[in-house]
Coordinates of C-alpha atoms in Angstrom, one line a residue:
Chain A
X1 CA -0.6 272.5 184.1
X2 CA -3.5 270.1 184.3
X3 CA -6.0 270.0 181.5
X4 CA -9.5 271.1 182.6
X5 CA -12.0 269.0 180.7
X6 CA -15.2 270.5 182.1
X7 CA -17.1 272.9 179.7
X8 CA -16.4 276.6 180.5
X9 CA -19.4 278.7 181.8
X10 CA -21.6 280.5 179.3
X11 CA -20.4 284.0 178.4
X12 CA -22.4 286.7 180.1
X13 CA -20.8 290.0 178.8
X14 CA -21.8 293.6 179.5
X15 CA -23.6 294.7 176.2
X16 CA -22.1 297.7 174.3
X17 CA -23.8 301.0 175.2
X18 CA -24.9 303.4 172.4
X19 CA -25.5 306.9 174.1
X20 CA -25.6 308.8 170.8
X21 CA -28.5 306.8 169.5
X22 CA -30.5 308.0 172.5
X23 CA -29.5 311.6 172.0
X24 CA -30.4 311.7 168.3
X25 CA -33.7 309.9 169.0
X26 CA -34.7 312.6 171.5
X27 CA -33.8 315.4 169.0
X28 CA -35.9 313.8 166.3
X29 CA -38.9 313.3 168.6
X30 CA -38.7 316.9 169.6
X31 CA -38.7 318.1 166.0
X32 CA -41.6 315.9 165.1
X33 CA -43.5 317.1 168.1
X34 CA -42.9 320.7 167.1
X35 CA -44.2 320.1 163.6
X36 CA -47.3 318.3 164.9
X37 CA -48.0 321.1 167.3
X38 CA -47.7 323.6 164.5
X39 CA -50.0 321.7 162.2
X40 CA -52.6 321.2 164.9
X41 CA -52.8 324.9 165.8
X42 CA -52.6 326.2 162.2
X43 CA -56.2 327.1 161.2
X44 CA -55.6 326.6 157.5
X45 CA -55.5 322.9 158.0
X46 CA -59.2 323.0 159.0
X47 CA -59.0 319.8 161.1
X48 CA -62.7 319.9 161.7
X49 CA -63.3 319.5 158.0
X50 CA -60.7 316.8 157.9
X51 CA -62.5 314.7 160.6
X52 CA -65.8 315.3 159.0
X53 CA -64.7 313.9 155.7
X54 CA -62.1 311.3 156.5
X55 CA -64.7 308.6 156.8
X56 CA -67.2 310.2 154.5
X57 CA -69.0 307.6 152.3
X58 CA -68.1 309.3 149.1
X59 CA -64.4 309.3 150.1
X60 CA -64.4 305.6 151.1
X61 CA -66.2 304.7 147.9
X62 CA -63.6 306.6 146.0
X63 CA -60.9 304.7 147.9
X64 CA -62.5 301.5 146.8
X65 CA -62.4 302.7 143.2
X66 CA -58.7 303.5 143.6
X67 CA -58.1 299.9 145.0
X68 CA -60.0 298.4 142.0
X69 CA -58.0 300.5 139.5
X70 CA -54.8 299.5 141.2
X71 CA -55.6 295.7 141.4
X72 CA -57.1 295.4 137.9
X73 CA -54.3 297.3 136.2
X74 CA -51.6 295.4 138.1
X75 CA -53.2 292.1 137.1
X76 CA -53.1 293.1 133.4
X77 CA -49.5 294.4 133.9
X78 CA -48.2 291.2 135.6
X79 CA -49.8 288.8 133.2
X80 CA -48.8 290.8 130.1
X81 CA -45.4 291.5 131.7
X82 CA -44.6 287.7 132.2
X83 CA -45.6 287.2 128.6
X84 CA -43.5 290.0 127.3
X85 CA -40.5 289.0 129.4
X86 CA -40.7 285.3 128.3
X87 CA -41.1 286.5 124.7
X88 CA -38.1 288.8 125.1
X89 CA -35.9 285.8 126.1
X90 CA -37.4 283.2 123.8
X91 CA -35.4 281.6 121.0
X92 CA -38.0 282.8 118.5
X93 CA -36.9 286.1 116.8
X94 CA -40.5 287.1 115.9
X95 CA -41.6 287.0 119.6
X96 CA -38.4 288.8 120.6
X97 CA -39.0 291.7 118.2
X98 CA -42.6 292.1 119.1
X99 CA -41.8 292.3 122.8
X100 CA -38.9 294.8 122.2
X101 CA -41.1 297.1 120.2
X102 CA -43.9 297.0 122.8
X103 CA -41.6 297.9 125.6
X104 CA -40.0 300.6 123.5
X105 CA -43.3 302.3 122.8
X106 CA -45.0 301.9 126.2
X107 CA -42.0 302.8 128.3
X108 CA -40.9 305.5 125.9
X109 CA -44.0 307.7 126.2
X110 CA -45.4 309.3 129.3
X111 CA -48.2 307.5 131.1
X112 CA -50.2 310.8 131.2
X113 CA -50.1 311.0 127.4
X114 CA -51.1 307.4 127.1
X115 CA -54.1 307.9 129.4
X116 CA -55.3 310.9 127.3
X117 CA -55.0 308.7 124.2
X118 CA -57.1 305.9 125.8
X119 CA -59.7 308.6 126.7
X120 CA -59.8 309.6 123.0
X121 CA -60.0 306.0 121.9
X122 CA -63.8 306.0 121.5
X123 CA -63.4 309.0 119.3
X124 CA -60.8 307.4 117.1
X125 CA -62.5 304.0 116.9
X126 CA -66.3 304.6 117.1
X127 CA -67.3 300.9 117.0
X128 CA -65.9 297.6 117.9
X129 CA -67.1 294.9 115.5
X130 CA -66.1 291.2 115.5
X131 CA -66.6 289.2 112.3
X132 CA -65.2 288.4 108.9
X133 CA -63.9 291.5 107.1
X134 CA -66.6 292.6 104.5
X135 CA -68.6 289.5 105.6
X136 CA -71.1 288.9 108.4
X137 CA -70.7 290.5 111.8
X138 CA -71.0 288.4 115.0
X139 CA -70.6 291.0 117.6
X140 CA -70.9 294.7 117.6
X141 CA -71.1 297.5 120.1
X142 CA -70.7 301.2 120.0
X143 CA -68.0 302.8 122.0
X144 CA -69.9 306.1 121.9
X145 CA -72.9 305.1 124.1
X146 CA -71.1 303.5 127.0
X147 CA -69.3 305.3 129.8
X148 CA -66.2 303.3 129.5
X149 CA -63.8 305.6 131.2
X150 CA -63.1 303.3 134.2
X151 CA -62.3 300.4 131.8
X152 CA -60.2 302.7 129.6
X153 CA -58.3 303.9 132.7
X154 CA -57.5 300.3 133.8
X155 CA -56.4 299.4 130.2
X156 CA -54.2 302.6 130.0
X157 CA -52.5 302.0 133.4
X158 CA -52.2 298.2 132.8
X159 CA -50.6 298.4 129.4
X160 CA -48.1 301.1 130.5
X161 CA -47.2 299.2 133.6
X162 CA -46.7 295.9 131.7
X163 CA -43.7 297.4 130.0
X164 CA -42.0 298.0 133.4
X165 CA -43.1 294.7 134.8
X166 CA -41.6 292.9 131.8
X167 CA -38.2 294.4 132.5
X168 CA -38.5 293.5 136.2
X169 CA -39.4 289.9 135.4
X170 CA -36.7 289.7 132.7
X171 CA -34.1 290.7 135.3
X172 CA -35.5 288.1 137.7
X173 CA -35.3 285.4 135.0
X174 CA -31.8 286.4 134.1
X175 CA -30.8 286.1 137.8
X176 CA -31.4 282.3 137.8
X177 CA -28.1 280.4 137.1
X178 CA -27.7 278.7 133.8
X179 CA -27.1 275.3 135.4
X180 CA -30.9 275.3 136.3
X181 CA -31.8 275.5 132.7
X182 CA -29.3 272.8 131.8
X183 CA -30.5 270.4 134.6
X184 CA -34.1 270.9 133.4
X185 CA -33.2 270.4 129.8
X186 CA -31.2 267.3 130.6
X187 CA -34.3 265.9 132.4
X188 CA -36.2 266.2 129.2
X189 CA -38.3 269.3 130.0
X190 CA -39.4 271.5 127.2
X191 CA -38.3 275.2 127.1
X192 CA -41.7 276.4 128.3
X193 CA -41.9 273.8 131.1
X194 CA -38.4 274.8 132.2
X195 CA -39.6 278.4 132.4
X196 CA -42.7 277.6 134.3
X197 CA -41.5 275.0 136.7
X198 CA -37.8 275.8 137.3
X199 CA -37.0 279.4 136.2
X200 CA -40.0 281.6 137.1
X201 CA -40.5 280.2 140.7
X202 CA -36.8 281.0 141.4
X203 CA -37.0 284.3 139.7
X204 CA -40.0 285.2 141.9
X205 CA -37.6 285.9 144.8
X206 CA -36.0 288.6 142.8
X207 CA -39.2 289.8 141.2
X208 CA -41.4 290.2 144.3
X209 CA -39.7 293.2 146.1
X210 CA -39.7 295.5 143.0
X211 CA -43.2 294.4 142.1
X212 CA -44.4 295.4 145.6
X213 CA -42.8 298.8 144.8
X214 CA -44.7 298.9 141.5
X215 CA -48.0 298.1 143.2
X216 CA -47.5 300.9 145.7
X217 CA -46.4 303.2 142.9
X218 CA -49.5 302.2 140.8
X219 CA -51.7 303.0 143.8
X220 CA -50.5 306.6 143.5
X221 CA -50.3 306.7 139.7
X222 CA -54.1 306.1 139.7
X223 CA -54.5 309.8 140.6
X224 CA -53.5 310.6 137.0
X225 CA -56.5 309.0 135.5
X226 CA -58.2 312.4 135.5
X227 CA -56.5 312.5 132.1
X228 CA -58.9 309.9 130.7
X229 CA -61.0 311.6 132.2
X230 CA -62.1 309.5 135.1
X231 CA -62.4 311.3 138.5
X232 CA -64.2 308.6 140.6
X233 CA -61.0 307.6 142.4
X234 CA -59.6 308.9 145.7
X235 CA -57.6 312.0 144.6
X236 CA -60.2 313.2 142.0
X237 CA -63.1 312.8 144.4
X238 CA -61.3 314.4 147.4
X239 CA -60.2 317.3 145.1
X240 CA -63.8 317.8 143.8
X241 CA -65.2 317.9 147.3
X242 CA -62.6 320.2 148.7
X243 CA -62.7 322.7 145.8
X244 CA -66.5 323.0 146.1
X245 CA -66.3 324.8 149.4
X246 CA -62.7 326.3 149.0
X247 CA -61.0 324.0 151.5
X248 CA -58.7 321.8 149.4
X249 CA -56.1 321.3 152.1
X250 CA -58.1 319.2 154.6
X251 CA -59.4 317.1 151.7
X252 CA -55.8 316.5 150.5
X253 CA -55.0 315.3 153.9
X254 CA -58.0 313.0 153.8
X255 CA -56.7 311.5 150.5
X256 CA -53.2 311.2 151.8
X257 CA -54.4 309.4 154.9
X258 CA -56.2 306.8 152.8
X259 CA -53.3 306.3 150.4
X260 CA -51.0 305.8 153.4
X261 CA -53.4 303.4 155.0
X262 CA -53.7 301.3 151.8
X263 CA -49.9 301.3 151.3
X264 CA -49.4 300.0 154.9
X265 CA -51.7 297.1 154.2
X266 CA -49.9 296.3 150.9
X267 CA -46.5 296.4 152.8
X268 CA -47.7 293.6 155.2
X269 CA -48.8 291.5 152.2
X270 CA -45.4 292.0 150.5
X271 CA -43.7 290.8 153.7
X272 CA -45.5 287.5 153.6
X273 CA -45.1 287.0 149.9
X274 CA -41.3 287.6 150.2
X275 CA -41.1 285.1 153.0
X276 CA -42.9 282.5 150.9
X277 CA -40.8 282.8 147.8
X278 CA -37.5 282.8 149.6
X279 CA -38.0 279.3 150.8
X280 CA -34.9 277.2 150.1
X281 CA -32.9 280.3 149.4
X282 CA -31.0 280.2 152.7
X283 CA -29.3 277.5 154.6
X284 CA -30.7 279.0 157.7
X285 CA -33.0 276.5 159.3
X286 CA -36.6 277.4 160.2
X287 CA -37.4 277.5 163.9
X288 CA -39.4 274.3 163.5
X289 CA -36.4 272.5 161.9
X290 CA -34.1 273.9 164.7
X291 CA -36.4 272.5 167.3
X292 CA -36.4 269.1 165.8
X293 CA -32.6 269.1 165.6
X294 CA -32.2 270.2 169.2
X295 CA -34.5 267.5 170.3
X296 CA -32.5 264.9 168.4
X297 CA -29.2 266.3 169.9
X298 CA -30.7 266.1 173.4
X299 CA -31.8 262.5 172.8
X300 CA -28.3 261.5 171.8
X301 CA -26.7 263.3 174.8
X302 CA -29.1 261.5 177.2
X303 CA -28.3 258.2 175.6
X304 CA -24.6 258.6 176.2
Chain B
X1 CA -27.1 244.3 120.3
X2 CA -26.7 248.0 119.4
X3 CA -24.0 249.9 121.2
X4 CA -25.2 252.5 123.7
X5 CA -23.0 255.3 122.4
X6 CA -21.3 255.4 119.1
X7 CA -19.2 258.5 118.3
X8 CA -17.9 258.7 114.7
X9 CA -15.3 261.4 114.2
X10 CA -17.3 263.9 116.3
X11 CA -16.2 267.5 115.9
X12 CA -17.4 270.5 117.8
X13 CA -16.3 274.1 117.3
X14 CA -17.4 277.4 118.9
X15 CA -16.9 279.8 116.1
X16 CA -13.2 279.7 115.3
X17 CA -12.3 277.7 118.4
X18 CA -12.1 273.9 117.7
X19 CA -12.9 272.0 120.9
X20 CA -13.4 268.5 119.5
X21 CA -11.4 267.4 116.6
X22 CA -12.7 264.0 115.6
X23 CA -13.6 261.8 118.6
X24 CA -14.4 258.2 117.8
X25 CA -15.4 255.7 120.5
X26 CA -18.0 253.1 121.4
X27 CA -19.7 252.3 124.7
X28 CA -21.4 248.9 124.9
X29 CA -24.5 248.5 127.1
X30 CA -23.6 247.8 130.7
X31 CA -20.1 249.2 130.3
X32 CA -18.5 252.0 132.3
X33 CA -16.2 254.4 130.4
X34 CA -14.1 256.9 132.2
X35 CA -12.8 259.9 130.3
X36 CA -9.8 261.6 131.8
X37 CA -7.5 264.4 130.6
X38 CA -6.4 268.0 131.4
X39 CA -8.9 270.8 131.7
X40 CA -9.8 272.3 128.3
X41 CA -9.3 269.0 126.6
X42 CA -12.9 268.8 125.5
X43 CA -14.1 265.9 127.8
X44 CA -17.0 267.9 129.2
X45 CA -18.0 269.2 125.8
X46 CA -18.1 265.7 124.5
X47 CA -20.3 264.6 127.3
X48 CA -22.7 267.5 126.7
X49 CA -22.8 266.6 123.0
X50 CA -24.0 263.1 123.9
X51 CA -27.0 264.7 125.7
X52 CA -27.5 267.2 122.9
X53 CA -26.8 270.1 125.3
X54 CA -24.4 271.1 122.5
X55 CA -24.9 270.6 118.8
X56 CA -22.0 268.8 117.1
X57 CA -20.4 270.4 114.1
X58 CA -19.2 267.4 112.1
X59 CA -19.3 263.6 112.4
X60 CA -22.1 261.4 113.7
X61 CA -23.1 260.6 117.3
X62 CA -25.6 257.8 118.1
X63 CA -27.2 256.9 121.4
X64 CA -28.8 253.5 121.5
X65 CA -28.9 253.5 117.7
X66 CA -30.6 256.9 117.4
X67 CA -28.8 259.9 115.7
X68 CA -28.5 262.6 118.4
X69 CA -30.2 265.9 117.5
X70 CA -30.8 265.2 113.9
X71 CA -32.9 263.1 111.5
X72 CA -31.2 261.7 108.4
X73 CA -33.2 261.3 105.3
X74 CA -32.0 261.1 101.7
X75 CA -28.4 261.8 102.6
X76 CA -29.3 265.1 104.3
X77 CA -29.5 266.0 108.1
X78 CA -32.5 267.8 109.4
X79 CA -32.5 269.5 112.8
X80 CA -34.8 267.8 115.2
X81 CA -37.7 269.8 116.6
X82 CA -37.2 270.7 120.3
X83 CA -39.9 268.2 121.3
X84 CA -38.0 265.3 119.7
X85 CA -34.7 266.3 121.3
X86 CA -36.4 266.5 124.7
X87 CA -37.7 263.0 124.2
X88 CA -34.2 261.7 123.3
X89 CA -32.8 263.3 126.5
X90 CA -35.3 261.5 128.7
X91 CA -33.4 258.2 128.2
X92 CA -30.1 259.8 129.3
X93 CA -29.4 260.9 132.8
X94 CA -26.9 263.6 133.6
X95 CA -25.1 264.5 136.8
X96 CA -23.3 267.9 136.9
X97 CA -20.2 269.1 138.6
X98 CA -22.2 271.7 140.5
X99 CA -25.2 269.4 141.2
X100 CA -27.7 271.9 139.8
X101 CA -30.4 270.8 142.1
X102 CA -33.6 272.9 142.1
X103 CA -33.1 275.1 145.2
X104 CA -36.8 275.9 145.6
X105 CA -37.7 272.2 146.0
X106 CA -37.0 269.7 148.7
X107 CA -34.8 266.7 148.0
X108 CA -37.8 264.5 147.3
X109 CA -39.5 267.1 145.2
X110 CA -36.4 267.4 143.1
X111 CA -36.5 263.7 142.3
X112 CA -40.2 263.4 141.4
X113 CA -40.3 266.7 139.4
X114 CA -39.4 265.1 136.0
X115 CA -41.2 261.8 136.4
X116 CA -44.5 263.6 137.3
X117 CA -44.3 266.5 134.9
X118 CA -42.4 265.1 132.0
X119 CA -43.1 261.3 132.1
X120 CA -46.6 261.9 133.5
X121 CA -46.2 259.1 136.2
X122 CA -48.9 259.1 138.8
X123 CA -48.0 261.2 141.8
X124 CA -48.2 258.5 144.4
X125 CA -46.1 256.1 142.4
X126 CA -43.5 258.7 141.7
X127 CA -43.3 259.6 145.4
X128 CA -42.9 256.0 146.3
X129 CA -40.1 255.5 143.7
X130 CA -38.5 258.8 144.9
X131 CA -38.3 257.5 148.4
X132 CA -36.8 254.2 147.2
X133 CA -34.2 256.1 145.2
X134 CA -33.4 258.3 148.2
X135 CA -32.8 255.2 150.3
X136 CA -30.7 253.7 147.5
X137 CA -28.3 256.7 147.7
X138 CA -28.5 256.7 151.5
X139 CA -30.5 259.9 151.9
X140 CA -33.9 258.8 153.2
X141 CA -33.5 261.0 156.3
X142 CA -33.2 264.2 154.2
X143 CA -36.3 263.8 151.9
X144 CA -37.8 267.1 153.1
X145 CA -34.5 269.1 153.3
X146 CA -33.9 271.9 150.8
X147 CA -30.6 271.6 148.8
X148 CA -29.1 274.6 150.6
X149 CA -29.4 272.6 153.9
X150 CA -27.4 269.7 152.5
X151 CA -23.6 269.2 152.2
X152 CA -22.1 269.0 148.7
X153 CA -21.8 265.2 148.9
X154 CA -25.5 264.9 149.9
X155 CA -26.6 267.2 147.2
X156 CA -24.7 265.2 144.6
X157 CA -26.3 262.0 145.8
X158 CA -29.7 263.5 145.5
X159 CA -28.8 264.7 142.0
X160 CA -27.9 261.1 141.1
X161 CA -31.2 259.9 142.4
X162 CA -32.9 262.6 140.4
X163 CA -31.3 261.4 137.2
X164 CA -32.1 257.8 138.0
X165 CA -35.8 258.6 138.6
X166 CA -36.3 258.9 134.8
X167 CA -35.1 255.3 134.4
X168 CA -32.3 256.2 132.0
X169 CA -30.5 253.7 129.8
X170 CA -27.3 255.7 130.0
X171 CA -25.9 257.9 132.8
X172 CA -23.5 260.8 132.1
X173 CA -21.3 262.2 135.0
X174 CA -19.5 265.5 134.4
X175 CA -16.8 265.6 137.0
X176 CA -19.3 264.6 139.8
X177 CA -16.8 264.9 142.6
X178 CA -14.7 267.9 141.5
X179 CA -16.6 270.5 143.6
X180 CA -16.6 268.4 146.8
X181 CA -14.5 268.5 149.9
X182 CA -12.1 265.5 149.9
X183 CA -13.9 263.8 152.8
X184 CA -17.2 263.9 150.9
X185 CA -15.8 262.4 147.6
X186 CA -16.0 258.8 148.9
X187 CA -19.8 258.8 149.5
X188 CA -20.5 259.9 146.0
X189 CA -18.1 257.4 144.5
X190 CA -19.7 254.6 146.5
X191 CA -23.1 255.4 145.0
X192 CA -21.6 255.4 141.5
X193 CA -19.8 252.1 142.2
X194 CA -23.0 250.5 143.3
X195 CA -24.7 251.8 140.1
X196 CA -22.0 250.3 137.9
X197 CA -22.2 247.0 139.7
X198 CA -26.0 247.0 139.1
X199 CA -25.2 247.1 135.3
X200 CA -25.8 250.8 134.5
X201 CA -24.1 252.0 131.3
X202 CA -22.1 255.0 132.4
X203 CA -19.8 257.6 130.8
X204 CA -17.8 259.4 133.6
X205 CA -15.6 262.4 133.2
X206 CA -13.4 262.3 136.3
X207 CA -10.1 263.0 137.9
X208 CA -10.5 260.1 140.3
X209 CA -7.9 257.7 139.0
X210 CA -8.6 255.2 141.8
X211 CA -12.2 255.0 140.9
X212 CA -11.4 254.7 137.2
X213 CA -9.0 251.9 137.8
X214 CA -11.4 250.0 139.9
X215 CA -14.8 250.5 138.1
X216 CA -14.1 251.4 134.5
X217 CA -14.2 248.9 131.7
X218 CA -12.6 251.4 129.4
X219 CA -10.4 254.4 130.1
X220 CA -10.1 257.2 127.5
X221 CA -7.4 259.8 127.8
X222 CA -8.3 263.0 125.9
X223 CA -6.1 266.0 125.2
X224 CA -6.6 268.9 122.9
X225 CA -9.9 267.6 121.4
X226 CA -8.8 264.2 120.4
X227 CA -8.5 260.7 122.1
X228 CA -4.8 260.2 122.7
X229 CA -5.0 256.8 124.2
X230 CA -7.6 254.3 125.3
X231 CA -7.9 250.8 126.7
X232 CA -8.2 248.9 129.9
X233 CA -7.7 251.3 132.8
X234 CA -5.0 249.1 134.3
X235 CA -3.0 249.2 131.1
X236 CA -3.4 252.9 130.4
X237 CA -2.7 254.0 134.0
X238 CA 0.2 251.8 134.7
X239 CA 1.8 251.5 131.3
X240 CA 0.9 254.7 129.3
X241 CA 2.2 254.5 125.7
X242 CA 1.8 258.1 124.7
X243 CA 4.1 260.8 125.9
X244 CA 1.2 263.2 126.7
X245 CA -0.5 260.5 128.8
X246 CA 2.7 259.9 130.7
X247 CA 3.1 263.6 131.4
X248 CA -0.5 264.0 132.6
X249 CA -0.4 261.0 134.8
X250 CA 3.0 261.9 136.3
X251 CA 1.6 265.3 137.3
X252 CA -1.3 263.7 139.0
X253 CA 0.7 261.4 141.3

């Protein structure tokens, strides 16, 4: 037998067929079509009302309020959550205990109850005053005169969510191998610098996906702020409009449409964030790096 | 001239487990000391004590004349604040068995991380020095690669450059080639050999007897938390006096 030294031809195999995937897809499309037909022809959905209100100015303003509630409360939650998680893992027992008690209380009571409490806050504490106790006062304002319910809703949602974010961030921090801390320590970094420069950036890869979930979940939890009571957000406003002329269903559909649209935008943002923080996590080369390597390989081959 | 490392009956225990039981040795500036011994003999723990990654339980340990991890006044030891310990560590470079490079930073960014953020060196100067160091360990081509895209030997060479970037007066190597494929061991040992020739003071925990014989000024054989035998590597390796050393070396060959 003579050895054939030429390279064999590229494999060009017949791809595997999947007939059952097609069958199941057809069945599902048929079922969805039936449901959509039923919904379109059912008069109780009041599609005319739906299309009249879906881009109503009051509704879009309410959606904007919902976004503000979500973003502001998540900002509080992330900043406070990082602080709580770092405290929870710190070598200082005072910080550790404070963080533990905070999470115990805010995770251990329902968010609805907490929101009601924040709504009653101006009743419990009538004034906020900044100064030396029994001495002069530098700053004073009455909580009675202001319509603070939006701010109280943000605080209520943010402080509650911080407890959950703290646990997510703690899990992320714990997922970073111990060798990373040792290498940083050996280079003379302080504990806090090690956290900030080495541990947290690596923990982000683990923290981002559940945080995306939390933001989407928060978007919908904002519908509970009626407990404060604040009803300027999407669900509260849609409900108020719909109830006024006894057609709640089309207005619910309006609110659902907006929630779904905002969630979809958030999902796109999450995709890009995840991609950014997973850099260096895989040995898979980027398309740019592969291109450079292929070029180099071709240059070597041509040279031979 | 002060000795670089002075260990005076250093003991270390983790609860009831005694890992170091009185280790005494001296490393002079410019010397290379290799520590060999079976696993669990305390060699790595001793190395970690030099860098104060572990607190010693008894005895005294000095690096360049400074007591490690403590301040002594009026016959009593006081724990050093974290800031002071961090300052002590800056003069000591450490290379780990599993490299421990920062996976979210490129090779070059790994090297300049501590000079820029700990030593507050100007960014341009640090980057220039980083490129020089990469060239010194033969890795200039890979400055922008992430650790996951490098072989083990390449990662360890970057890790050595990272430690050198802090201009340490002492380098500690904790089994630097034990996690490498056999064909990659040589490239790392070459870098270490060059470093020794350039006059760096080094303490190396290793299983590479060939390297120890060639490069080390002193060889220490540790077993069960004590130094069993030490001396010139040629003498210890070819004519071991102690029975435990003989048993260990015969298993190795």
